Short mmCIF file of C-alpha atoms and ligand atoms in Angstrom, two decimals:
data_model
loop_
_atom_site.label_atom_id
_atom_site.label_comp_id
_atom_site.label_asym_id
_atom_site.label_seq_id
_atom_site.Cartn_x
_atom_site.Cartn_y
_atom_site.Cartn_z
CA MET X 1 0.14 -0.18 0.02
CA ARG X 2 1.44 3.34 -0.86
CA ILE X 3 -0.30 6.34 1.01
CA LEU X 4 -0.23 9.91 1.50
CA ILE X 5 -1.44 11.78 4.24
CA VAL X 6 -2.63 15.19 3.81
CA GLY X 7 -4.15 17.75 6.35
CA PRO X 8 -3.86 21.32 7.70
CA PRO X 9 -1.01 21.88 10.57
CA GLY X 10 -2.72 20.59 13.55
CA ALA X 11 -4.85 17.85 12.05
CA GLY X 12 -2.73 14.94 14.22
CA LYS X 13 -1.12 13.92 10.89
CA GLY X 14 2.03 13.06 12.37
CA THR X 15 0.29 10.73 15.52
CA GLN X 16 -1.98 9.16 12.94
CA ALA X 17 0.78 8.26 10.50
CA ALA X 18 2.89 6.50 13.22
CA LEU X 19 0.36 4.46 14.17
CA LEU X 20 -1.20 3.63 10.67
CA SER X 21 1.94 2.57 9.32
CA GLU X 22 2.60 0.22 12.07
CA GLU X 23 -0.66 -1.29 11.72
CA LEU X 24 -0.25 -1.35 8.03
CA GLY X 25 3.37 -2.49 7.85
CA VAL X 26 4.56 0.04 5.80
CA ALA X 27 7.41 2.51 5.86
CA HIS X 28 6.36 6.06 7.69
CA ILE X 29 8.35 8.85 5.92
CA SER X 30 7.91 11.99 7.64
CA THR X 31 9.62 15.05 5.97
CA GLY X 32 9.38 17.16 8.61
CA ASP X 33 10.86 14.90 11.17
CA ILE X 34 13.83 13.83 8.90
CA PHE X 35 14.42 17.57 8.76
CA ARG X 36 14.00 18.09 12.35
CA ALA X 37 15.97 14.95 13.24
CA HIS X 38 18.77 16.73 10.99
CA VAL X 39 18.40 20.28 12.72
CA GLU X 40 18.80 18.57 16.47
CA GLY X 41 21.85 16.05 14.85
CA GLY X 42 23.33 19.65 13.41
CA THR X 43 24.04 17.68 10.11
CA GLU X 44 24.96 20.11 7.20
CA LEU X 45 21.49 19.37 5.90
CA GLY X 46 19.95 20.36 9.32
CA ARG X 47 22.12 24.04 9.07
CA GLN X 48 20.53 24.49 5.53
CA VAL X 49 16.89 23.89 6.63
CA LYS X 50 16.70 25.19 10.14
CA LYS X 51 15.76 28.81 9.28
CA TYR X 52 12.80 27.43 7.02
CA LEU X 53 11.37 25.26 9.95
CA ASP X 54 11.92 28.03 12.37
CA ALA X 55 9.63 30.39 10.02
CA GLY X 56 7.33 27.95 9.03
CA THR X 57 8.07 28.22 5.32
CA LEU X 58 8.80 25.54 3.03
CA VAL X 59 12.39 24.15 2.63
CA PRO X 60 13.56 25.07 -1.29
CA ASP X 61 12.49 21.95 -3.27
CA GLU X 62 15.66 20.99 -4.68
CA VAL X 63 16.56 20.10 -0.89
CA THR X 64 13.16 18.82 -0.18
CA ASN X 65 12.99 16.45 -3.39
CA ALA X 66 16.16 15.23 -3.19
CA MET X 67 15.81 13.91 0.27
CA VAL X 68 12.57 12.29 -0.79
CA ALA X 69 13.96 10.72 -3.88
CA GLN X 70 16.87 9.32 -1.46
CA GLN X 71 14.13 7.63 0.94
CA LEU X 72 11.76 6.37 -1.85
CA THR X 73 14.02 3.28 -2.77
CA GLU X 74 12.66 0.53 -4.85
CA ASP X 75 12.72 -1.41 -1.63
CA VAL X 76 10.50 0.97 -0.05
CA CYS X 77 8.13 1.22 -2.87
CA ARG X 78 7.87 -2.53 -2.73
CA VAL X 79 7.33 -2.80 0.63
CA GLY X 80 4.91 0.35 0.61
CA PHE X 81 5.07 3.59 2.58
CA LEU X 82 3.22 5.90 4.43
CA LEU X 83 4.19 9.92 3.43
CA ASP X 84 3.93 12.44 5.65
CA GLY X 85 4.25 16.32 4.90
CA PHE X 86 5.17 15.39 1.17
CA PRO X 87 4.23 16.32 -1.37
CA ARG X 88 3.47 19.62 -0.06
CA THR X 89 2.38 21.53 -3.23
CA VAL X 90 1.39 20.79 -6.39
CA ARG X 91 4.57 21.20 -8.16
CA GLN X 92 6.11 18.64 -5.77
CA ALA X 93 3.25 16.13 -6.52
CA LYS X 94 4.18 16.01 -9.98
CA VAL X 95 7.85 15.62 -8.95
CA LEU X 96 6.61 12.71 -6.70
CA GLU X 97 4.61 11.55 -9.84
CA ALA X 98 7.68 11.21 -11.87
CA LEU X 99 9.96 9.75 -9.28
CA LEU X 100 7.40 6.88 -8.65
CA ARG X 101 6.96 6.10 -12.22
CA ASP X 102 10.98 5.61 -12.28
CA ARG X 103 10.09 2.90 -9.92
CA ASP X 104 7.49 1.48 -11.36
CA CYS X 105 5.00 2.26 -8.57
CA GLU X 106 2.23 4.71 -7.85
CA ILE X 107 -0.08 6.27 -4.95
CA ASP X 108 -3.11 3.94 -4.48
CA THR X 109 -4.72 6.20 -1.57
CA VAL X 110 -4.64 9.97 -0.03
CA LEU X 111 -5.87 10.35 2.98
CA ALA X 112 -7.22 14.08 3.59
CA PHE X 113 -7.74 14.82 7.26
CA ASP X 114 -10.27 17.27 7.65
CA VAL X 115 -10.27 19.35 10.99
CA PRO X 116 -11.72 22.98 11.24
CA GLU X 117 -8.90 25.31 11.56
CA ASP X 118 -10.24 27.10 14.87
CA GLN X 119 -9.77 23.64 16.60
CA VAL X 120 -6.13 23.43 15.97
CA LEU X 121 -4.75 26.58 16.93
CA LYS X 122 -5.04 25.57 20.56
CA ARG X 123 -4.07 22.01 20.26
CA LEU X 124 -0.65 23.28 18.59
CA LEU X 125 -0.12 25.94 21.13
CA ALA X 126 -0.45 22.88 23.68
CA ARG X 127 2.27 21.04 21.60
CA GLY X 128 4.79 23.60 22.11
CA ARG X 129 7.04 22.22 19.40
CA ALA X 130 9.74 24.97 18.10
CA ASP X 131 7.61 26.12 15.26
CA ASP X 132 4.51 26.32 17.35
CA THR X 133 4.17 30.12 18.33
CA GLU X 134 1.03 31.90 17.28
CA ASP X 135 2.52 33.74 14.16
CA VAL X 136 4.45 30.91 12.93
CA ILE X 137 1.14 28.53 13.03
CA ARG X 138 -0.94 31.16 11.25
CA HIS X 139 1.76 31.55 8.52
CA ARG X 140 1.41 27.83 8.20
CA GLN X 141 -1.78 27.58 7.99
CA GLN X 142 -1.87 30.24 5.14
CA LEU X 143 0.69 28.23 3.48
CA TYR X 144 -1.74 25.25 3.66
CA ARG X 145 -4.77 26.74 2.44
CA GLU X 146 -2.58 28.22 -0.61
CA GLU X 147 -0.29 25.54 -1.50
CA THR X 148 -1.29 22.57 -0.15
CA ALA X 149 -4.96 22.43 0.04
CA PRO X 150 -4.77 22.06 -4.05
CA LEU X 151 -3.67 18.89 -3.65
CA LEU X 152 -6.93 17.55 -2.82
CA ASP X 153 -8.29 18.58 -6.23
CA PHE X 154 -5.17 17.20 -7.89
CA TYR X 155 -5.78 13.68 -5.94
CA ALA X 156 -9.50 13.68 -6.44
CA ASP X 157 -9.57 10.15 -8.23
CA ARG X 158 -7.60 8.72 -4.98
CA LEU X 159 -9.10 10.91 -2.04
CA ILE X 160 -10.54 9.63 1.12
CA THR X 161 -11.64 12.34 3.56
CA VAL X 162 -11.02 11.47 7.12
CA PRO X 163 -13.00 13.72 9.83
CA ALA X 164 -9.99 13.99 12.08
CA VAL X 165 -11.72 15.45 15.47
CA GLY X 166 -12.08 13.40 18.40
CA PRO X 167 -9.88 10.60 20.00
CA VAL X 168 -6.95 9.41 18.59
CA PRO X 169 -7.84 6.03 18.47
CA GLU X 170 -11.11 6.52 17.01
CA VAL X 171 -9.31 9.00 13.89
CA THR X 172 -7.34 5.62 13.88
CA SER X 173 -9.77 3.35 13.17
CA ARG X 174 -11.91 5.88 10.88
CA ALA X 175 -8.54 5.69 8.71
CA LEU X 176 -8.53 2.38 8.86
CA ASP X 177 -11.92 1.48 8.00
CA ALA X 178 -11.84 3.94 5.24
CA LEU X 179 -8.59 2.32 3.58
CA ARG X 180 -9.99 -1.46 3.87
CA THR X 181 -13.40 -0.05 2.12
CA ARG X 182 -10.99 1.05 -0.49
CA ALA X 183 -8.92 -2.11 -0.64
P1 AMP N 201 5.71 18.85 9.55
O1 AMP N 201 6.37 18.29 10.36
O2 AMP N 201 5.25 18.34 8.34
O3 AMP N 201 4.88 19.89 10.02
O4 AMP N 201 6.74 20.20 8.77
C1 AMP N 201 7.69 20.99 9.65
C2 AMP N 201 8.24 22.05 8.66
O5 AMP N 201 9.22 21.07 7.84
C3 AMP N 201 7.55 22.84 7.91
O6 AMP N 201 6.82 23.78 8.34
C4 AMP N 201 8.68 22.87 6.54
O7 AMP N 201 9.46 24.03 7.00
C5 AMP N 201 9.22 21.64 6.36
N1 AMP N 201 8.70 20.92 5.48
C6 AMP N 201 8.11 19.56 5.81
N2 AMP N 201 7.74 19.02 4.62
C7 AMP N 201 8.16 19.97 3.62
C8 AMP N 201 7.99 19.75 2.20
N3 AMP N 201 7.12 18.64 1.71
N4 AMP N 201 8.45 20.80 1.41
C9 AMP N 201 8.99 21.75 1.84
N5 AMP N 201 9.33 21.81 3.32
C10 AMP N 201 8.70 20.73 4.09
#
């Protein structure tokens, strides 16, 4: 199974992606987690991307795309994966299509996590990540609306919308049920 998770900041994508990938036995690839690990580890890549993460803006495509290309090996394509945080723009989605075509695989399903924007601000402020200040959150929400939400149309033929409000286990079961219905 090859799945994308799309949703606004604070929709619980990361939490759900970890639980779902475990349950489904596929690789969890989170571009945000990988970037954060590099920042924390003080690597060259970490030094390059820190300012973008701190500001809540997108890391330049050449850096992000190269990192994703490295992660999506033929083995990972064969086993299956859940991609969390990429693509974030239609431009990145087109790069992903080409990359997967080269590896003879494609995305089966796109899970769109749906959550009212006014409910996520509190949740994010409580999480307390370095990029979870109110200004940066608002900027990430705006970026989501302008750059990422158009992906819902781009993937309309493979889209499953999951209401992401409620306790974590309930949202996980909702997503798993939706995936089973599709399979
Ligand atoms: P996330 O953990 O998905 O909220 O991502 C945290 C930060 O990592 C974002 O605000 C961006 O700075 C960067 N990032 C993650 N994924 C991407 C991507 N696909 N393209 C560009 N920047 C990204």
